[in-house]
Amino acid sequence: MSHKVFHLPDLGEGLTEAEVVSWLVGPGDVVVVDQPIAVVETAKAQVELPCPYAGSVVTLHGGAGHVVDVGAPFITVDVDVPADGMPNGGPAAVTGEGGEGEVSEVVVETYREEERAGSGAVLIGYGTSEGSRRRRRRVGTGGPTAPAAGSSLPSAGPVMGDTAAPVVDERVPADIAGAPAAGDEVSSKPGAAVRVISPLVRQLAAEHGIDLRTVTPTAPGGIIRRCDVMAAVASRGDGEAAGFVAAQPVSAPGPTPRSPAPDRRIPLTGIRGTIASRLTTSRREIPDATTWVDVDATDFLAARRRLAEARPDARIGVLGLLGRIVVAGLRRYPELNATVDTAANEVVVRGAINLGFAAQSPRGLVVPVVHGAGEMSLADLSTALRELTAKAMDGTLTPAEMTGGTFTLNNYGGYGVDGSTPIINHPEAAMVGVGRLVDKPWVVDGALAVRTVGTIGLTFDHRVCDGGTAGGFVRYVADCIERPVTLLLDL
């Protein structure tokens, strides 16, 4: 008794394991070379796994649902049991009785290279063993054989002086499939015993509806490769077009595809270089976190309209009112108006509130700074924001007006977005952002209503405070937006 253990091969993509979906054979069953024995599933696909040995199944190493590592025993086969006319059923061994004709060695390595399936991972464990790569077969002399009863395939006829064998699969008994007798030749031409090693080739044939028994192999030893299946697909397409599809008018040639535009290189100099350097430093040094909350801004917008009606000369805008709320929040939570002195390993809480805000300029996004914003009234703050915005658009901001900020307000809702996780303006410790204000369904006093809703987000340096402080600041800002009258308590 000689047992052969088939180890789970690498099924491609460098996968390390596969789950047994179902077994197609059981202990005591007789199997032939290349017969599917199980359906396995990897992280990439579900495939049938063929057996490289012929004989009787002894052991299934794991039941359905069992996960098998690549290289672990998968199935044990007693190869001393004859199977389908293949005694001593070593892998890919087909032997006649008394035949002396010898075929050339099957170059398994060449086949394995063909079946990499584009992933760089070789299907390991298929094909002949190292000690049994040469095989003998009897050269038959029989004439043409009729196809099996009920077959839709035409009878095989002589081709180039050779004798074609009937359509037969090694897995089908000879008395059913019209297989040749033990002494007849097992041909590698279409209609002969199917010799497919790779499950990827089987899957490809199934996807295209190709009968592997009709595929002409090109590899040594009559092994069907992927290129053979694709050739059959192309051949079938030509035949169908000629036999069943009426000639179609030739369409006019389409426009010639244009060449892609050449790459452009934009130097990171000037203000763009400064921004890039500062953002890189911020991302590298600051362990930031973000928290946010949705707010009902209906009353906030109503308050702004009433202020505009009461003081039209002050020109109170949304940004000015938001800035005043942020300043009040920083007075209540001063830890966010800070910076980190890495040299001294200290958090420096700033006494002055210098409010920066994001603005668009001809040179890109800039952050003008309202110095002393913590000491300004709502009207004064609105005026300062308006003047700096005009300078940014004209490109006339001075260096002093773009430096020295302690906290940044980012109104990215002007870009039509709901939220963001911005990069903190180094060396500051936090940035608050306001998304767009749009009408949405909102529950008010237990009833559904249409309200103007937006999102307030805070990105902060986790070294200067914990989540409680950050959450308290965001909640305070949100409460002031939802009920602007509460802002009077901190004036």
Tab-separated table of C-alpha atoms in Angstrom:
chain	number	residue	atom	x	y	z
A	1	MET	CA	0.000	0.000	0.000
A	2	SER	CA	1.444	3.375	-1.085
A	3	HIS	CA	-0.113	6.567	0.196
A	4	LYS	CA	0.364	9.992	-1.360
A	5	VAL	CA	-0.466	13.127	0.606
A	6	PHE	CA	-1.604	16.123	-1.425
A	7	HIS	CA	-0.754	19.383	0.368
A	8	LEU	CA	-2.832	22.514	-0.175
A	9	PRO	CA	-1.054	24.558	-2.856
A	10	ASP	CA	-0.666	28.298	-3.140
A	11	LEU	CA	-3.812	29.321	-5.026
A	12	GLY	CA	-2.406	32.666	-6.086
A	13	GLU	CA	-2.095	36.257	-4.786
A	14	GLY	CA	0.218	35.042	-2.019
A	15	LEU	CA	-2.734	33.716	-0.002
A	16	THR	CA	-1.851	31.710	3.091
A	17	GLU	CA	-5.018	29.673	3.663
A	18	ALA	CA	-8.273	28.446	2.169
A	19	GLU	CA	-11.587	27.293	3.609
A	20	VAL	CA	-13.117	23.993	2.544
A	21	VAL	CA	-16.572	24.808	1.193
A	22	SER	CA	-17.488	21.230	0.291
A	23	TRP	CA	-15.861	17.916	-0.540
A	24	LEU	CA	-16.667	16.328	-3.890
A	25	VAL	CA	-15.256	12.934	-2.862
A	26	GLY	CA	-15.187	10.844	0.284
A	27	PRO	CA	-13.008	8.127	1.853
A	28	GLY	CA	-13.010	5.011	-0.307
A	29	ASP	CA	-13.896	6.839	-3.519
A	30	VAL	CA	-11.704	6.193	-6.542
A	31	VAL	CA	-10.295	9.328	-8.126
A	32	VAL	CA	-8.353	10.002	-11.293
A	33	VAL	CA	-5.684	12.523	-12.068
A	34	ASP	CA	-7.049	16.066	-12.306
A	35	GLN	CA	-10.462	15.133	-10.909
A	36	PRO	CA	-12.019	17.914	-8.792
A	37	ILE	CA	-12.022	16.735	-5.201
A	38	ALA	CA	-13.182	19.802	-3.282
A	39	VAL	CA	-14.451	23.345	-3.561
A	40	VAL	CA	-12.294	25.767	-1.584
A	41	GLU	CA	-12.696	29.463	-0.945
A	42	THR	CA	-9.901	31.972	-0.449
A	43	ALA	CA	-10.048	35.683	0.223
A	44	LYS	CA	-10.059	36.179	-3.551
A	45	ALA	CA	-12.271	33.522	-5.146
A	46	GLN	CA	-13.984	30.133	-4.882
A	47	VAL	CA	-12.441	27.371	-7.023
A	48	GLU	CA	-12.522	23.623	-7.518
A	49	LEU	CA	-9.323	21.915	-6.445
A	50	PRO	CA	-8.148	19.025	-8.659
A	51	CYS	CA	-6.277	15.991	-7.382
A	52	PRO	CA	-2.805	15.325	-8.807
A	53	TYR	CA	-2.966	11.604	-7.905
A	54	ALA	CA	-5.045	8.678	-9.102
A	55	GLY	CA	-6.197	6.034	-6.679
A	56	SER	CA	-8.494	5.561	-3.698
A	57	VAL	CA	-9.209	8.330	-1.195
A	58	VAL	CA	-7.896	7.408	2.245
A	59	THR	CA	-8.238	10.570	4.351
A	60	LEU	CA	-9.835	13.993	4.042
A	61	HIS	CA	-7.832	16.343	6.215
A	62	GLY	CA	-10.638	18.574	7.478
A	63	GLY	CA	-14.368	18.846	6.951
A	64	ALA	CA	-16.513	21.504	5.325
A	65	GLY	CA	-15.857	24.874	6.920
A	66	HIS	CA	-12.368	23.883	8.015
A	67	VAL	CA	-9.586	26.379	7.233
A	68	VAL	CA	-6.464	24.737	5.819
A	69	ASP	CA	-3.103	26.487	5.695
A	70	VAL	CA	-1.120	26.506	2.466
A	71	GLY	CA	1.303	23.588	2.588
A	72	ALA	CA	-0.779	21.607	5.094
A	73	PRO	CA	-2.072	18.087	4.232
A	74	PHE	CA	-5.311	18.275	2.262
A	75	ILE	CA	-6.109	14.745	1.103
A	76	THR	CA	-4.396	11.329	1.251
A	77	VAL	CA	-4.727	8.949	-1.702
A	78	ASP	CA	-3.767	5.258	-1.948
A	79	VAL	CA	-2.091	5.258	-5.356
A	80	ASP	CA	-1.778	1.437	-5.496
A	81	VAL	CA	-5.488	1.228	-6.331
A	82	PRO	CA	-6.001	1.320	-10.138
A	83	ALA	CA	-8.209	4.196	-11.231
A	84	ASP	CA	-9.601	4.502	-14.754
A	85	GLY	CA	-6.881	2.379	-16.277
A	86	MET	CA	-4.055	4.179	-14.492
A	87	PRO	CA	-2.323	1.790	-12.088
A	88	ASN	CA	0.249	3.158	-9.691
A	89	GLY	CA	-1.640	6.437	-10.051
A	90	GLY	CA	1.218	8.852	-9.581
A	91	PRO	CA	0.573	12.366	-10.616
A	92	ALA	CA	0.019	12.787	-14.340
A	93	ALA	CA	1.027	9.157	-15.025
A	94	VAL	CA	-0.740	7.480	-17.962
A	95	THR	CA	0.625	4.043	-18.889
A	96	GLY	CA	-0.483	1.469	-21.421
A	97	GLU	CA	0.266	-2.213	-21.248
A	98	GLY	CA	3.312	-3.388	-23.084
A	99	GLY	CA	3.796	-0.099	-24.961
A	100	GLU	CA	7.307	0.945	-25.749
A	101	GLY	CA	6.675	4.430	-27.236
A	102	GLU	CA	8.068	7.125	-24.929
A	103	VAL	CA	7.060	10.771	-24.992
A	104	SER	CA	9.215	13.700	-24.008
A	105	GLU	CA	9.415	14.991	-20.443
A	106	VAL	CA	6.635	17.342	-19.309
A	107	VAL	CA	8.251	20.589	-18.307
A	108	VAL	CA	6.151	21.350	-15.277
A	109	GLU	CA	8.084	24.475	-14.398
A	110	THR	CA	7.177	26.019	-17.763
A	111	TYR	CA	3.515	25.286	-17.141
A	112	ARG	CA	3.628	26.724	-13.656
A	113	GLU	CA	5.123	29.919	-15.033
A	114	GLU	CA	2.243	30.102	-17.517
A	115	GLU	CA	-0.349	29.758	-14.765
A	116	ARG	CA	0.804	32.622	-12.551
A	117	ALA	CA	-2.458	34.433	-13.424
A	118	GLY	CA	-0.762	37.778	-13.276
A	119	SER	CA	-0.205	37.754	-9.506
A	120	GLY	CA	3.376	36.545	-9.303
A	121	ALA	CA	2.275	33.617	-7.126
A	122	VAL	CA	2.940	30.143	-8.472
A	123	LEU	CA	0.393	27.380	-8.044
A	124	ILE	CA	2.427	24.978	-5.969
A	125	GLY	CA	1.831	21.257	-5.642
A	126	TYR	CA	0.268	20.410	-9.014
A	127	GLY	CA	1.715	18.313	-11.812
A	128	THR	CA	4.219	15.498	-11.671
A	129	SER	CA	6.380	14.791	-8.661
A	130	GLU	CA	10.124	15.269	-8.751
A	131	GLY	CA	10.685	11.570	-8.943
A	132	SER	CA	8.084	10.763	-11.573
A	133	ARG	CA	8.097	13.287	-14.397
A	134	ARG	CA	8.617	10.916	-17.310
A	135	ARG	CA	5.727	8.832	-18.574
A	136	ARG	CA	5.095	6.187	-21.204
A	137	ARG	CA	2.055	5.622	-23.342
A	138	ARG	CA	1.108	3.092	-25.925
A	139	VAL	CA	0.837	4.336	-29.485
A	140	GLY	CA	-2.547	3.134	-30.711
A	141	THR	CA	-3.438	1.973	-34.211
A	142	GLY	CA	-7.220	1.937	-34.014
A	143	GLY	CA	-9.452	3.773	-36.457
A	144	PRO	CA	-11.897	6.556	-35.855
A	145	THR	CA	-14.394	6.032	-33.090
A	146	ALA	CA	-17.987	7.269	-33.012
A	147	PRO	CA	-18.997	9.707	-30.310
A	148	ALA	CA	-20.869	8.583	-27.250
A	149	ALA	CA	-24.605	8.059	-27.568
A	150	GLY	CA	-26.553	11.240	-27.191
A	151	SER	CA	-23.507	13.410	-27.812
A	152	SER	CA	-23.968	16.538	-29.886
A	153	LEU	CA	-20.377	16.462	-31.060
A	154	PRO	CA	-19.541	15.162	-34.557
A	155	SER	CA	-17.693	11.944	-35.031
A	156	ALA	CA	-13.946	12.238	-34.943
A	157	GLY	CA	-12.241	11.793	-38.270
A	158	PRO	CA	-8.618	11.376	-39.328
A	159	VAL	CA	-6.605	14.568	-38.996
A	160	MET	CA	-3.166	14.922	-40.606
A	161	GLY	CA	-2.651	11.178	-40.604
A	162	ASP	CA	-3.338	10.868	-36.860
A	163	THR	CA	-6.179	8.944	-35.314
A	164	ALA	CA	-8.412	11.100	-33.192
A	165	ALA	CA	-9.797	9.655	-29.990
A	166	PRO	CA	-13.443	9.972	-28.918
A	167	VAL	CA	-14.653	12.734	-26.657
A	168	VAL	CA	-13.962	11.503	-23.133
A	169	ASP	CA	-13.206	12.881	-19.694
A	170	GLU	CA	-10.914	10.948	-17.355
A	171	ARG	CA	-13.489	11.312	-14.626
A	172	VAL	CA	-16.233	9.509	-16.614
A	173	PRO	CA	-16.261	5.664	-16.763
A	174	ALA	CA	-15.340	4.202	-20.148
A	175	ASP	CA	-18.646	2.362	-20.626
A	176	ILE	CA	-20.541	5.659	-20.256
A	177	ALA	CA	-18.364	8.159	-22.077
A	178	GLY	CA	-17.178	5.920	-24.874
A	179	ALA	CA	-13.597	5.939	-23.561
A	180	PRO	CA	-10.960	3.861	-25.344
A	181	ALA	CA	-9.964	0.512	-24.020
A	182	ALA	CA	-6.902	0.113	-21.826
A	183	GLY	CA	-4.655	-0.560	-24.807
A	184	ASP	CA	-5.820	2.389	-26.890
A	185	GLU	CA	-3.963	5.666	-27.086
A	186	VAL	CA	-4.873	8.472	-24.750
A	187	SER	CA	-4.433	11.424	-27.067
A	188	SER	CA	-3.586	15.009	-26.171
A	189	LYS	CA	-5.728	16.358	-29.003
A	190	PRO	CA	-9.282	17.726	-28.750
A	191	GLY	CA	-11.728	15.085	-27.623
A	192	ALA	CA	-9.127	13.230	-25.559
A	193	ALA	CA	-8.875	12.953	-21.783
A	194	VAL	CA	-8.883	16.408	-20.278
A	195	ARG	CA	-5.563	17.382	-18.738
A	196	VAL	CA	-5.997	20.595	-16.765
A	197	ILE	CA	-3.842	21.192	-13.745
A	198	SER	CA	-4.696	24.749	-12.723
A	199	PRO	CA	-8.080	25.517	-11.125
A	200	LEU	CA	-7.745	29.000	-12.567
A	201	VAL	CA	-7.844	27.522	-16.072
A	202	ARG	CA	-10.968	25.518	-15.171
A	203	GLN	CA	-12.634	28.647	-13.784
A	204	LEU	CA	-11.717	30.632	-16.895
A	205	ALA	CA	-13.215	27.953	-19.135
A	206	ALA	CA	-16.393	27.842	-17.049
A	207	GLU	CA	-16.798	31.622	-17.225
A	208	HIS	CA	-16.644	31.530	-21.027
A	209	GLY	CA	-18.702	28.338	-21.415
A	210	ILE	CA	-15.809	26.431	-22.991
A	211	ASP	CA	-15.894	22.601	-22.964
A	212	LEU	CA	-12.331	21.647	-22.038
A	213	ARG	CA	-12.691	18.440	-24.033
A	214	THR	CA	-12.736	20.522	-27.210
A	215	VAL	CA	-9.665	22.621	-26.409
A	216	THR	CA	-6.414	21.944	-28.265
A	217	PRO	CA	-3.520	21.855	-25.758
A	218	THR	CA	-0.181	23.370	-26.714
A	219	ALA	CA	1.935	22.491	-23.674
A	220	PRO	CA	4.133	19.378	-23.539
A	221	GLY	CA	2.219	16.355	-22.314
A	222	GLY	CA	-1.113	17.669	-23.576
A	223	ILE	CA	-1.714	20.014	-20.634
A	224	ILE	CA	-4.291	22.727	-21.271
A	225	ARG	CA	-3.109	26.198	-20.326
A	226	ARG	CA	-4.844	29.524	-20.040
A	227	CYS	CA	-3.683	30.617	-23.478
A	228	ASP	CA	-5.326	27.503	-24.952
A	229	VAL	CA	-8.659	28.407	-23.367
A	230	MET	CA	-8.437	31.982	-24.609
A	231	ALA	CA	-7.629	30.720	-28.099
A	232	ALA	CA	-10.753	28.556	-27.955
A	233	VAL	CA	-12.792	31.555	-26.851
A	234	ALA	CA	-11.520	33.595	-29.788
A	235	SER	CA	-12.104	30.716	-32.213
A	236	ARG	CA	-15.643	30.183	-30.967
A	237	GLY	CA	-16.373	33.871	-31.340
A	238	ASP	CA	-15.233	33.816	-34.975
A	239	GLY	CA	-17.284	30.681	-35.704
A	240	GLU	CA	-20.438	32.051	-34.146
A	241	ALA	CA	-20.061	35.297	-36.029
A	242	ALA	CA	-19.675	33.413	-39.319
A	243	GLY	CA	-22.429	30.798	-38.785
A	244	PHE	CA	-25.163	32.503	-36.822
A	245	VAL	CA	-24.772	36.273	-36.976
A	246	ALA	CA	-25.667	38.253	-40.054
A	247	ALA	CA	-23.054	40.539	-41.445
A	248	GLN	CA	-23.242	43.950	-39.849
A	249	PRO	CA	-22.392	47.179	-41.607
A	250	VAL	CA	-18.940	48.370	-40.862
A	251	SER	CA	-19.140	51.423	-38.669
A	252	ALA	CA	-17.151	54.464	-39.487
A	253	PRO	CA	-13.863	54.693	-37.623
A	254	GLY	CA	-14.101	56.727	-34.448
A	255	PRO	CA	-12.046	59.769	-33.692
A	256	THR	CA	-8.365	59.201	-33.170
A	257	PRO	CA	-7.643	59.245	-29.438
A	258	ARG	CA	-5.701	62.271	-28.402
A	259	SER	CA	-2.386	61.968	-26.667
A	260	PRO	CA	-2.525	62.747	-22.946
A	261	ALA	CA	-1.390	66.157	-21.882
A	262	PRO	CA	2.194	66.300	-20.657
A	263	ASP	CA	2.934	66.399	-16.941
A	264	ARG	CA	3.398	69.795	-15.337
A	265	ARG	CA	5.761	70.669	-12.505
A	266	ILE	CA	4.722	73.481	-10.161
A	267	PRO	CA	7.529	74.730	-7.903
A	268	LEU	CA	6.620	74.893	-4.221
A	269	THR	CA	7.987	78.375	-3.742
A	270	GLY	CA	6.741	81.586	-2.218
A	271	ILE	CA	3.476	81.342	-0.340
A	272	ARG	CA	2.800	77.814	-1.626
A	273	GLY	CA	6.161	76.681	-0.289
A	274	THR	CA	5.454	78.293	3.072
A	275	ILE	CA	2.040	76.649	3.303
A	276	ALA	CA	3.466	73.250	2.327
A	277	SER	CA	6.227	73.508	4.903
A	278	ARG	CA	3.863	74.572	7.675
A	279	LEU	CA	1.309	71.873	6.930
A	280	THR	CA	4.014	69.219	6.810
A	281	THR	CA	5.355	70.363	10.172
A	282	SER	CA	1.852	70.335	11.630
A	283	ARG	CA	1.106	66.826	10.424
A	284	ARG	CA	4.465	65.567	11.637
A	285	GLU	CA	4.472	67.150	15.100
A	286	ILE	CA	0.845	67.532	16.215
A	287	PRO	CA	-1.186	64.511	17.415
A	288	ASP	CA	-4.519	65.934	16.320
A	289	ALA	CA	-8.073	64.724	16.886
A	290	THR	CA	-11.426	65.939	15.559
A	291	THR	CA	-14.871	66.209	17.134
A	292	TRP	CA	-18.059	67.680	15.641
A	293	VAL	CA	-21.763	68.290	16.223
A	294	ASP	CA	-24.775	69.175	14.067
A	295	VAL	CA	-26.487	72.448	14.968
A	296	ASP	CA	-29.795	74.152	14.207
A	297	ALA	CA	-28.726	77.567	12.905
A	298	THR	CA	-32.219	78.881	12.175
A	299	ASP	CA	-32.255	81.330	15.105
A	300	PHE	CA	-28.614	82.273	14.420
A	301	LEU	CA	-29.459	83.456	10.917
A	302	ALA	CA	-32.567	85.215	12.202
A	303	ALA	CA	-30.429	87.085	14.779
A	304	ARG	CA	-28.003	88.183	12.072
A	305	ARG	CA	-30.872	89.575	9.993
A	306	ARG	CA	-32.212	91.495	12.984
A	307	LEU	CA	-28.757	92.948	13.712
A	308	ALA	CA	-28.410	93.975	10.071
A	309	GLU	CA	-31.764	95.724	10.260
A	310	ALA	CA	-30.880	97.457	13.538
A	311	ARG	CA	-27.355	98.502	12.536
A	312	PRO	CA	-27.054	98.405	8.736
A	313	ASP	CA	-23.880	100.537	8.917
A	314	ALA	CA	-22.122	97.809	10.994
A	315	ARG	CA	-22.645	95.253	8.219
A	316	ILE	CA	-22.685	92.287	10.586
A	317	GLY	CA	-22.106	89.143	8.570
A	318	VAL	CA	-22.169	85.424	9.291
A	319	LEU	CA	-18.374	85.289	9.664
A	320	GLY	CA	-18.334	88.190	12.124
A	321	LEU	CA	-21.021	86.644	14.305
A	322	LEU	CA	-19.272	83.249	14.226
A	323	GLY	CA	-15.991	84.925	15.160
A	324	ARG	CA	-17.595	86.600	18.161
A	325	ILE	CA	-18.983	83.252	19.370
A	326	VAL	CA	-15.568	81.590	18.945
A	327	VAL	CA	-13.855	84.332	20.955
A	328	ALA	CA	-16.363	83.831	23.780
A	329	GLY	CA	-15.697	80.080	23.653
A	330	LEU	CA	-11.939	80.586	23.901
A	331	ARG	CA	-12.412	82.756	26.984
A	332	ARG	CA	-14.312	79.890	28.594
A	333	TYR	CA	-11.858	77.217	27.361
A	334	PRO	CA	-8.465	79.002	27.198
A	335	GLU	CA	-6.541	75.726	26.842
A	336	LEU	CA	-7.396	75.760	23.133
A	337	ASN	CA	-5.843	79.216	22.692
A	338	ALA	CA	-2.401	77.758	23.183
A	339	THR	CA	0.756	76.368	21.639
A	340	VAL	CA	3.289	73.695	22.602
A	341	ASP	CA	6.895	74.669	23.344
A	342	THR	CA	8.641	71.440	22.448
A	343	ALA	CA	12.068	72.727	23.516
A	344	ALA	CA	10.868	73.464	27.047
A	345	ASN	CA	8.297	70.619	26.991
A	346	GLU	CA	5.564	73.025	28.056
A	347	VAL	CA	2.083	74.080	26.944
A	348	VAL	CA	1.922	77.861	26.571
A	349	VAL	CA	-1.587	79.284	27.020
A	350	ARG	CA	-1.782	82.594	25.162
A	351	GLY	CA	-3.140	85.614	26.990
A	352	ALA	CA	-4.239	87.441	23.826
A	353	ILE	CA	-6.724	85.996	21.371
A	354	ASN	CA	-5.504	86.637	17.839
A	355	LEU	CA	-8.147	85.130	15.591
A	356	GLY	CA	-7.021	83.800	12.220
A	357	PHE	CA	-9.504	82.924	9.482
A	358	ALA	CA	-9.126	81.156	6.150
A	359	ALA	CA	-9.526	83.400	3.093
A	360	GLN	CA	-8.983	82.941	-0.621
A	361	SER	CA	-6.422	85.119	-2.396
A	362	PRO	CA	-4.922	85.294	-5.897
A	363	ARG	CA	-1.938	83.396	-4.488
A	364	GLY	CA	-4.064	80.679	-2.911
A	365	LEU	CA	-5.515	80.108	0.538
A	366	VAL	CA	-4.176	82.462	3.195
A	367	VAL	CA	-4.910	82.965	6.902
A	368	PRO	CA	-5.175	86.648	7.823
A	369	VAL	CA	-5.069	87.355	11.565
A	370	VAL	CA	-7.241	89.758	13.571
A	371	HIS	CA	-4.882	90.795	16.357
A	372	GLY	CA	-6.581	91.539	19.689
A	373	ALA	CA	-9.879	89.943	18.628
A	374	GLY	CA	-10.589	89.038	22.247
A	375	GLU	CA	-10.964	92.713	23.141
A	376	MET	CA	-13.181	93.724	20.210
A	377	SER	CA	-16.907	94.274	20.088
A	378	LEU	CA	-19.012	92.423	17.536
A	379	ALA	CA	-19.094	95.494	15.282
A	380	ASP	CA	-15.324	96.060	15.506
A	381	LEU	CA	-14.584	92.388	14.851
A	382	SER	CA	-16.907	92.346	11.812
A	383	THR	CA	-15.154	95.427	10.410
A	384	ALA	CA	-11.680	93.916	10.897
A	385	LEU	CA	-12.711	90.654	9.240
A	386	ARG	CA	-14.228	92.496	6.308
A	387	GLU	CA	-11.150	94.672	5.752
A	388	LEU	CA	-8.725	91.743	5.913
A	389	THR	CA	-10.900	89.743	3.523
A	390	ALA	CA	-10.759	92.593	0.990
A	391	LYS	CA	-6.974	92.784	1.316
A	392	ALA	CA	-6.673	89.035	0.824
A	393	MET	CA	-8.698	89.186	-2.385
A	394	ASP	CA	-6.578	92.108	-3.620
A	395	GLY	CA	-3.346	90.369	-2.654
A	396	THR	CA	-2.224	93.294	-0.464
A	397	LEU	CA	-1.927	91.583	2.920
A	398	THR	CA	1.258	92.417	4.824
A	399	PRO	CA	3.358	89.765	6.589
A	400	ALA	CA	2.259	91.142	9.961
A	401	GLU	CA	-1.376	90.596	8.984
A	402	MET	CA	-0.728	86.917	8.243
A	403	THR	CA	1.319	85.979	11.317
A	404	GLY	CA	0.864	85.781	15.073
A	405	GLY	CA	-2.428	83.894	15.162
A	406	THR	CA	-3.405	81.869	18.235
A	407	PHE	CA	-6.560	80.159	16.901
A	408	THR	CA	-8.138	79.737	13.449
A	409	LEU	CA	-11.746	79.889	12.242
A	410	ASN	CA	-12.355	78.036	8.970
A	411	ASN	CA	-15.679	78.696	7.227
A	412	TYR	CA	-15.396	75.918	4.617
A	413	GLY	CA	-19.175	75.924	4.195
A	414	GLY	CA	-18.566	78.580	1.564
A	415	TYR	CA	-17.221	75.787	-0.654
A	416	GLY	CA	-20.512	73.901	-0.388
A	417	VAL	CA	-19.221	71.132	1.891
A	418	ASP	CA	-20.684	69.864	5.162
A	419	GLY	CA	-17.541	69.066	7.104
A	420	SER	CA	-13.798	68.599	7.088
A	421	THR	CA	-10.876	67.358	9.179
A	422	PRO	CA	-8.435	70.218	8.568
A	423	ILE	CA	-4.749	70.346	9.378
A	424	ILE	CA	-4.029	72.656	12.318
A	425	ASN	CA	-2.242	75.895	11.470
A	426	HIS	CA	1.077	75.248	13.214
A	427	PRO	CA	2.104	76.320	15.872
A	428	GLU	CA	-1.495	76.837	17.004
A	429	ALA	CA	-3.299	74.134	18.975
A	430	ALA	CA	-6.779	74.082	17.433
A	431	MET	CA	-9.028	75.073	14.528
A	432	VAL	CA	-12.808	75.296	14.421
A	433	GLY	CA	-14.682	74.753	11.159
A	434	VAL	CA	-18.213	75.522	10.031
A	435	GLY	CA	-19.919	73.597	7.219
A	436	ARG	CA	-22.628	74.812	4.889
A	437	LEU	CA	-26.008	75.821	6.308
A	438	VAL	CA	-28.856	74.062	4.486
A	439	ASP	CA	-32.505	73.286	5.130
A	440	LYS	CA	-33.066	69.815	6.593
A	441	PRO	CA	-35.718	67.936	8.575
A	442	TRP	CA	-35.202	68.596	12.282
A	443	VAL	CA	-37.142	67.697	15.411
A	444	VAL	CA	-38.300	70.752	17.396
A	445	ASP	CA	-40.277	70.218	20.611
A	446	GLY	CA	-41.172	66.679	19.544
A	447	ALA	CA	-42.412	67.672	16.089
A	448	LEU	CA	-40.697	67.411	12.734
A	449	ALA	CA	-39.866	70.732	11.102
A	450	VAL	CA	-37.680	72.132	8.352
A	451	ARG	CA	-34.735	73.989	9.879
A	452	THR	CA	-31.442	75.446	8.678
A	453	VAL	CA	-28.805	72.985	9.862
A	454	GLY	CA	-25.005	72.923	9.738
A	455	THR	CA	-22.041	71.083	11.260
A	456	ILE	CA	-19.467	72.527	13.675
A	457	GLY	CA	-16.150	70.660	13.890
A	458	LEU	CA	-13.060	71.158	16.047
A	459	THR	CA	-9.629	69.744	15.267
A	460	PHE	CA	-7.299	70.090	18.267
A	461	ASP	CA	-3.831	69.174	19.518
A	462	HIS	CA	-4.391	66.355	21.978
A	463	ARG	CA	-1.306	67.436	23.913
A	464	VAL	CA	-2.914	70.664	25.143
A	465	CYS	CA	-6.232	69.199	26.340
A	466	ASP	CA	-8.339	66.096	26.543
A	467	GLY	CA	-11.620	65.252	24.858
A	468	GLY	CA	-13.701	66.782	27.632
A	469	THR	CA	-12.323	70.256	27.018
A	470	ALA	CA	-12.639	69.930	23.250
A	471	GLY	CA	-16.184	68.609	23.528
A	472	GLY	CA	-17.146	71.372	25.948
A	473	PHE	CA	-15.884	74.038	23.551
A	474	VAL	CA	-17.764	72.586	20.582
A	475	ARG	CA	-20.930	72.248	22.627
A	476	TYR	CA	-20.663	75.849	23.834
A	477	VAL	CA	-20.244	77.134	20.256
A	478	ALA	CA	-23.181	74.999	19.112
A	479	ASP	CA	-25.409	76.257	21.931
A	480	CYS	CA	-24.615	79.874	21.066
A	481	ILE	CA	-25.497	79.234	17.426
A	482	GLU	CA	-28.765	77.515	18.331
A	483	ARG	CA	-29.653	80.150	20.970
A	484	PRO	CA	-27.695	83.334	20.187
A	485	VAL	CA	-29.223	85.169	23.122
A	486	THR	CA	-27.082	83.072	25.507
A	487	LEU	CA	-24.029	84.887	24.128
A	488	LEU	CA	-25.107	87.911	26.187
A	489	LEU	CA	-24.089	86.040	29.343
A	490	ASP	CA	-20.405	86.226	28.353
A	491	LEU	CA	-20.302	89.815	27.066
